[in-house]
Amino acid sequence: MANLEGRTVLITGAGRGIGRAEALYCAAVGANVVVNDPGVQTDGSGGDSGIASTVVDEIRALGGRAVADTGSVTDWNDARLMVEHAVVEFGDLHAVVNNATIEVNKGLERLTEGEFDDVVAVKLKGTFAVSRWAAAFWRRRFDEGVRTDRAIVNTASGSGLLNPLPLQTNYAAANAGIAAMTTVHALELRRLGVRVNCVSPSMVRTRLTEQVPGMDRTLPPDRLDPKDPITVAPLVAYLLDEACPLTGQVLSVRGGSIAVNHGWTRGGQIDKDDELWTVPELAQSFTTLTVEDPFDRLATALGGALGVQGRDQLEALIDGELDKL
């Protein structure tokens, strides 16, 4: 089990779902937890300050240490203040878990500018904003001579990394951006003793996935439910532990399975020196390369959940039913 005793962890989007499970788990292994959540709906509307406080009460009832924060990760000043909140309450900030997200799923031709911007603002800009203010604080501490392990754990999703899910232009783009930021920030911040990794959960039961067919099926209480958000928490706690050597990694987690992702990798290539390609030459040369159909990629990622008939149904859905959404 991870040992986070004495380490202060700021977790965004920690009022429900995966973030709540991470907050409870980290507190149980000794962390001081800043539970950040403005209590918005799945599309980012509304707000409820009691959501974060409820999780804090749960942690304290179990003997843990926590404080609520209701700032929005989309607000530059709120991101700064939540970092300061952690320092004021607990004396330092050792780690950030960027978990906040919203979703608005629509076909490309129906998605509005505002709906695109809102999802990217929470998921991608929010991850950047909180990480930026944490890094600025750690830079000051480093310049003051403080040397200690610090960590950022970002949260992506199979959508944008492994599963080209229709209707998720905004969400997929933001997740891909988070994976890219993870590797860049891991290199940038190593000089300050900061490790940066990313977890990419899939098939986890949250408000965002409750409408997915089969997600409502549960197992008997004596068996671990692979769809329970708690399945993500041990991996996050491990990545926050100062004994963890990992940095720059994007890790998929699905139930009890954890996989290392390698991102975009170069495949086969065609070459021509000294002259421009002609279009007929390109047409001929591309027949020698192996290219991937995005539908095949999606069907493979969904795996056994589809079955033989499921693959046909998925294709019918993409070609027909999506036109209604």
Short mmCIF file of C-alpha atoms in Angstrom, two decimals:
data_model
loop_
_atom_site.label_atom_id
_atom_site.label_comp_id
_atom_site.label_asym_id
_atom_site.label_seq_id
_atom_site.Cartn_x
_atom_site.Cartn_y
_atom_site.Cartn_z
CA MET A 1 0.00 0.00 0.00
CA ALA A 2 1.22 3.50 -0.81
CA ASN A 3 2.45 5.71 2.00
CA LEU A 4 1.32 9.31 1.60
CA GLU A 5 1.72 10.26 5.26
CA GLY A 6 2.43 13.97 5.55
CA ARG A 7 2.02 14.65 1.83
CA THR A 8 -0.55 17.23 0.75
CA VAL A 9 -2.53 16.37 -2.37
CA LEU A 10 -4.86 18.66 -4.32
CA ILE A 11 -7.45 16.65 -6.27
CA THR A 12 -9.71 18.45 -8.73
CA GLY A 13 -13.16 17.13 -9.56
CA ALA A 14 -13.02 15.18 -6.29
CA GLY A 15 -16.66 15.50 -5.30
CA ARG A 16 -17.94 12.49 -7.19
CA GLY A 17 -16.88 9.44 -9.16
CA ILE A 18 -13.20 8.75 -9.75
CA GLY A 19 -12.03 11.94 -8.00
CA ARG A 20 -13.99 11.12 -4.85
CA ALA A 21 -12.59 7.58 -4.79
CA GLU A 22 -9.07 8.97 -5.17
CA ALA A 23 -9.63 11.49 -2.37
CA LEU A 24 -10.92 8.86 0.06
CA TYR A 25 -8.13 6.43 -0.81
CA CYS A 26 -5.34 9.01 -0.56
CA ALA A 27 -6.64 10.23 2.80
CA ALA A 28 -6.80 6.64 4.04
CA VAL A 29 -3.08 6.18 3.33
CA GLY A 30 -2.11 9.37 5.15
CA ALA A 31 -2.41 12.28 2.73
CA ASN A 32 -3.76 15.72 3.56
CA VAL A 33 -6.37 16.17 0.83
CA VAL A 34 -7.73 19.33 -0.76
CA VAL A 35 -11.07 18.24 -2.23
CA ASN A 36 -11.73 20.60 -5.12
CA ASP A 37 -15.13 20.53 -6.80
CA PRO A 38 -17.56 23.36 -7.64
CA GLY A 39 -20.38 20.80 -7.86
CA VAL A 40 -21.39 21.44 -11.47
CA GLN A 41 -23.55 19.21 -13.65
CA THR A 42 -21.99 16.87 -16.23
CA ASP A 43 -22.15 19.61 -18.87
CA GLY A 44 -20.56 22.20 -16.58
CA SER A 45 -23.72 24.08 -15.69
CA GLY A 46 -24.92 24.96 -12.19
CA GLY A 47 -22.92 24.45 -9.03
CA ASP A 48 -23.24 23.07 -5.52
CA SER A 49 -20.70 23.98 -2.83
CA GLY A 50 -21.92 21.11 -0.68
CA ILE A 51 -20.52 18.42 -2.98
CA ALA A 52 -16.88 18.97 -1.96
CA SER A 53 -17.83 19.44 1.70
CA THR A 54 -19.62 16.09 1.77
CA VAL A 55 -16.44 14.27 0.73
CA VAL A 56 -14.43 16.20 3.31
CA ASP A 57 -16.91 15.10 5.98
CA GLU A 58 -16.51 11.48 4.86
CA ILE A 59 -12.73 11.73 5.13
CA ARG A 60 -12.80 13.38 8.53
CA ALA A 61 -15.31 10.83 9.84
CA LEU A 62 -12.74 8.15 9.02
CA GLY A 63 -9.99 10.04 10.84
CA GLY A 64 -8.42 11.66 7.79
CA ARG A 65 -7.41 15.25 7.08
CA ALA A 66 -9.15 17.21 4.33
CA VAL A 67 -10.45 20.62 3.35
CA ALA A 68 -12.98 21.62 0.69
CA ASP A 69 -12.30 23.97 -2.23
CA THR A 70 -14.98 25.06 -4.70
CA GLY A 71 -12.90 27.00 -7.21
CA SER A 72 -13.23 26.39 -10.95
CA VAL A 73 -10.23 24.98 -12.80
CA THR A 74 -11.29 27.06 -15.80
CA ASP A 75 -10.65 30.27 -13.88
CA TRP A 76 -6.99 31.33 -13.87
CA ASN A 77 -7.24 33.01 -10.48
CA ASP A 78 -9.22 30.14 -8.93
CA ALA A 79 -6.47 27.73 -10.02
CA ARG A 80 -3.90 29.92 -8.26
CA LEU A 81 -6.03 30.19 -5.15
CA MET A 82 -6.59 26.44 -4.79
CA VAL A 83 -2.83 25.91 -4.75
CA GLU A 84 -2.52 28.64 -2.11
CA HIS A 85 -5.40 27.08 -0.19
CA ALA A 86 -3.46 23.82 0.13
CA VAL A 87 -0.36 25.63 1.38
CA VAL A 88 -2.26 27.76 3.89
CA GLU A 89 -4.14 24.76 5.29
CA PHE A 90 -1.34 22.19 5.37
CA GLY A 91 1.93 24.10 5.00
CA ASP A 92 2.98 22.72 1.63
CA LEU A 93 1.71 21.10 -1.58
CA HIS A 94 3.34 17.87 -2.69
CA ALA A 95 1.05 16.66 -5.46
CA VAL A 96 -1.79 17.52 -7.81
CA VAL A 97 -4.30 15.12 -9.31
CA ASN A 98 -5.99 16.77 -12.29
CA ASN A 99 -9.28 14.92 -12.52
CA ALA A 100 -11.92 17.58 -13.29
CA THR A 101 -13.91 17.04 -16.47
CA ILE A 102 -17.27 17.61 -18.13
CA GLU A 103 -18.85 16.19 -21.28
CA VAL A 104 -21.13 17.43 -24.05
CA ASN A 105 -21.53 14.69 -26.65
CA LYS A 106 -22.87 15.69 -30.06
CA GLY A 107 -22.18 15.04 -33.71
CA LEU A 108 -19.66 17.40 -35.27
CA GLU A 109 -22.22 19.28 -37.36
CA ARG A 110 -24.35 19.94 -34.26
CA LEU A 111 -21.64 20.79 -31.76
CA THR A 112 -21.59 24.50 -30.95
CA GLU A 113 -18.54 26.68 -30.39
CA GLY A 114 -19.52 27.12 -26.76
CA GLU A 115 -19.93 23.38 -26.18
CA PHE A 116 -16.51 22.73 -27.67
CA ASP A 117 -14.89 25.51 -25.65
CA ASP A 118 -16.53 24.49 -22.36
CA VAL A 119 -15.27 20.91 -22.44
CA VAL A 120 -11.77 21.90 -23.52
CA ALA A 121 -11.71 24.63 -20.86
CA VAL A 122 -12.38 22.20 -18.01
CA LYS A 123 -10.48 19.18 -19.25
CA LEU A 124 -7.45 20.64 -21.01
CA LYS A 125 -7.08 24.25 -19.87
CA GLY A 126 -8.02 23.25 -16.32
CA THR A 127 -5.27 20.63 -16.23
CA PHE A 128 -2.81 23.21 -17.51
CA ALA A 129 -3.93 25.99 -15.16
CA VAL A 130 -3.69 24.00 -11.93
CA SER A 131 -0.40 22.39 -13.00
CA ARG A 132 1.00 25.79 -13.93
CA TRP A 133 0.28 27.36 -10.54
CA ALA A 134 1.55 24.29 -8.71
CA ALA A 135 4.75 24.40 -10.77
CA ALA A 136 5.19 28.11 -10.02
CA PHE A 137 4.93 27.38 -6.30
CA TRP A 138 7.36 24.47 -6.57
CA ARG A 139 9.80 26.67 -8.50
CA ARG A 140 9.82 29.16 -5.62
CA ARG A 141 10.33 26.39 -3.06
CA PHE A 142 13.15 24.91 -5.13
CA ASP A 143 14.87 28.31 -5.38
CA GLU A 144 14.58 28.56 -1.58
CA GLY A 145 16.55 25.34 -1.29
CA VAL A 146 13.69 22.94 -0.56
CA ARG A 147 14.34 19.57 -2.20
CA THR A 148 11.54 17.02 -2.02
CA ASP A 149 9.63 14.72 -4.34
CA ARG A 150 6.55 16.25 -5.92
CA ALA A 151 4.11 14.82 -8.43
CA ILE A 152 1.36 15.58 -10.90
CA VAL A 153 -1.10 12.93 -12.02
CA ASN A 154 -3.23 13.94 -14.99
CA THR A 155 -6.39 12.15 -16.07
CA ALA A 156 -7.19 11.31 -19.68
CA SER A 157 -9.46 8.65 -21.15
CA GLY A 158 -9.46 5.99 -23.80
CA SER A 159 -11.47 8.50 -25.86
CA GLY A 160 -8.79 10.41 -27.73
CA LEU A 161 -6.02 7.92 -26.96
CA LEU A 162 -7.24 4.43 -27.84
CA ASN A 163 -10.94 4.62 -28.66
CA PRO A 164 -11.98 7.02 -31.46
CA LEU A 165 -15.46 7.40 -29.95
CA PRO A 166 -17.99 9.23 -32.16
CA LEU A 167 -19.70 12.31 -30.66
CA GLN A 168 -16.64 13.23 -28.57
CA THR A 169 -14.74 15.72 -30.71
CA ASN A 170 -14.17 18.07 -27.77
CA TYR A 171 -13.55 15.43 -25.11
CA ALA A 172 -11.24 13.31 -27.28
CA ALA A 173 -9.20 16.32 -28.38
CA ALA A 174 -8.76 17.44 -24.78
CA ASN A 175 -7.66 13.98 -23.65
CA ALA A 176 -5.09 13.73 -26.42
CA GLY A 177 -3.80 17.15 -25.39
CA ILE A 178 -3.49 16.03 -21.78
CA ALA A 179 -1.40 13.02 -22.79
CA ALA A 180 0.87 15.32 -24.81
CA MET A 181 1.20 17.79 -21.92
CA THR A 182 2.08 14.95 -19.58
CA THR A 183 5.19 13.99 -21.51
CA VAL A 184 6.24 17.60 -22.06
CA HIS A 185 5.79 18.55 -18.40
CA ALA A 186 7.61 15.43 -17.23
CA LEU A 187 10.67 16.64 -19.10
CA GLU A 188 10.30 20.29 -18.08
CA LEU A 189 9.74 19.71 -14.38
CA ARG A 190 12.27 16.97 -13.66
CA ARG A 191 14.80 19.69 -12.82
CA LEU A 192 12.53 20.68 -9.92
CA GLY A 193 12.08 17.13 -8.65
CA VAL A 194 8.54 16.88 -10.04
CA ARG A 195 7.28 13.66 -11.62
CA VAL A 196 4.38 13.91 -14.08
CA ASN A 197 2.25 10.94 -15.14
CA CYS A 198 -1.22 10.36 -16.54
CA VAL A 199 -3.90 7.75 -15.86
CA SER A 200 -6.45 6.87 -18.51
CA PRO A 201 -9.43 5.04 -16.97
CA SER A 202 -12.02 3.25 -19.09
CA MET A 203 -15.26 1.41 -18.36
CA VAL A 204 -15.60 3.09 -14.96
CA ARG A 205 -19.05 3.81 -13.57
CA THR A 206 -19.44 7.59 -13.18
CA ARG A 207 -22.04 10.23 -14.00
CA LEU A 208 -20.47 10.50 -17.45
CA THR A 209 -20.82 6.79 -18.24
CA GLU A 210 -24.05 5.82 -16.49
CA GLN A 211 -25.94 5.73 -19.82
CA VAL A 212 -23.47 3.30 -21.42
CA PRO A 213 -25.18 -0.10 -21.91
CA GLY A 214 -24.16 -2.60 -19.24
CA MET A 215 -22.64 0.01 -16.94
CA ASP A 216 -25.46 -0.44 -14.44
CA ARG A 217 -24.64 -4.13 -13.89
CA THR A 218 -23.03 -4.70 -10.51
CA LEU A 219 -21.43 -7.67 -8.78
CA PRO A 220 -22.27 -9.15 -5.37
CA PRO A 221 -20.91 -7.14 -2.42
CA ASP A 222 -18.24 -9.78 -1.73
CA ARG A 223 -16.64 -9.30 -5.15
CA LEU A 224 -14.69 -6.33 -6.47
CA ASP A 225 -16.65 -4.57 -9.18
CA PRO A 226 -14.20 -3.76 -12.03
CA LYS A 227 -16.37 -0.77 -12.97
CA ASP A 228 -16.15 0.79 -9.50
CA PRO A 229 -14.18 4.09 -9.46
CA ILE A 230 -12.07 2.72 -6.60
CA THR A 231 -10.17 0.59 -9.12
CA VAL A 232 -8.34 3.71 -10.31
CA ALA A 233 -7.33 4.97 -6.85
CA PRO A 234 -4.47 2.58 -5.97
CA LEU A 235 -2.65 3.44 -9.20
CA VAL A 236 -2.99 7.16 -8.52
CA ALA A 237 -1.77 6.71 -4.94
CA TYR A 238 1.24 4.75 -6.21
CA LEU A 239 2.11 7.52 -8.68
CA LEU A 240 1.92 10.06 -5.83
CA ASP A 241 4.15 8.03 -3.49
CA GLU A 242 7.63 9.55 -3.26
CA ALA A 243 9.09 6.07 -3.73
CA CYS A 244 7.53 5.81 -7.22
CA PRO A 245 10.19 6.21 -9.95
CA LEU A 246 7.79 6.70 -12.88
CA THR A 247 7.51 9.91 -14.84
CA GLY A 248 6.24 10.77 -18.31
CA GLN A 249 3.98 7.71 -18.47
CA VAL A 250 0.40 7.45 -19.74
CA LEU A 251 -1.20 4.41 -18.11
CA SER A 252 -4.51 2.87 -19.11
CA VAL A 253 -6.50 1.28 -16.30
CA ARG A 254 -9.54 -0.90 -16.79
CA GLY A 255 -10.66 -2.93 -13.80
CA GLY A 256 -7.59 -4.82 -12.63
CA SER A 257 -5.66 -4.32 -15.87
CA ILE A 258 -3.06 -1.56 -16.24
CA ALA A 259 -1.21 -0.97 -19.49
CA VAL A 260 1.57 1.36 -20.57
CA ASN A 261 0.58 3.48 -23.57
CA HIS A 262 3.16 4.48 -26.15
CA GLY A 263 1.19 7.18 -27.93
CA TRP A 264 1.68 7.94 -31.58
CA THR A 265 4.45 5.77 -33.02
CA ARG A 266 5.87 5.86 -36.53
CA GLY A 267 4.69 3.11 -38.84
CA GLY A 268 5.86 2.17 -42.31
CA GLN A 269 7.05 4.87 -44.66
CA ILE A 270 7.61 5.61 -48.33
CA ASP A 271 10.55 7.67 -49.57
CA LYS A 272 11.52 9.69 -52.60
CA ASP A 273 14.61 11.86 -52.85
CA ASP A 274 15.31 14.99 -54.89
CA GLU A 275 11.94 15.18 -56.66
CA LEU A 276 8.39 16.00 -55.64
CA TRP A 277 5.99 13.11 -55.40
CA THR A 278 3.40 12.92 -58.13
CA VAL A 279 -0.17 12.04 -57.21
CA PRO A 280 -0.14 8.77 -59.22
CA GLU A 281 3.12 7.77 -57.50
CA LEU A 282 1.58 8.42 -54.09
CA ALA A 283 -1.51 6.43 -55.00
CA GLN A 284 0.63 3.47 -55.99
CA SER A 285 3.10 3.72 -53.10
CA PHE A 286 0.41 3.89 -50.43
CA THR A 287 -0.76 0.43 -51.46
CA THR A 288 2.47 -0.90 -49.93
CA LEU A 289 1.75 0.59 -46.49
CA THR A 290 -0.38 -0.89 -43.74
CA VAL A 291 -2.95 1.66 -42.61
CA GLU A 292 -5.49 1.34 -39.82
CA ASP A 293 -9.24 1.79 -40.20
CA PRO A 294 -10.47 3.87 -37.21
CA PHE A 295 -13.53 1.61 -36.96
CA ASP A 296 -11.29 -1.44 -36.56
CA ARG A 297 -9.39 0.42 -33.87
CA LEU A 298 -12.57 1.21 -31.97
CA ALA A 299 -13.91 -2.33 -32.30
CA THR A 300 -10.61 -3.78 -31.09
CA ALA A 301 -10.50 -1.41 -28.12
CA LEU A 302 -14.01 -2.41 -27.04
CA GLY A 303 -12.91 -6.02 -27.31
CA GLY A 304 -15.04 -8.75 -25.82
CA ALA A 305 -17.77 -6.31 -24.90
CA LEU A 306 -18.90 -6.42 -28.53
CA GLY A 307 -19.00 -10.03 -29.63
CA VAL A 308 -19.65 -10.98 -33.24
CA GLN A 309 -23.11 -9.42 -33.42
CA GLY A 310 -21.94 -6.43 -31.36
CA ARG A 311 -19.48 -5.41 -34.05
CA ASP A 312 -22.26 -5.34 -36.67
CA GLN A 313 -24.49 -3.39 -34.30
CA LEU A 314 -21.72 -0.88 -33.64
CA GLU A 315 -21.20 -0.35 -37.35
CA ALA A 316 -24.94 0.11 -37.86
CA LEU A 317 -25.00 2.61 -35.01
CA ILE A 318 -22.17 4.69 -36.46
CA ASP A 319 -23.61 4.62 -39.97
CA GLY A 320 -27.20 5.29 -38.98
CA GLU A 321 -28.22 6.07 -35.44
CA LEU A 322 -25.57 8.74 -34.88
CA ASP A 323 -27.38 10.87 -37.40
CA LYS A 324 -30.04 11.42 -34.77
CA LEU A 325 -27.61 12.74 -32.15
#
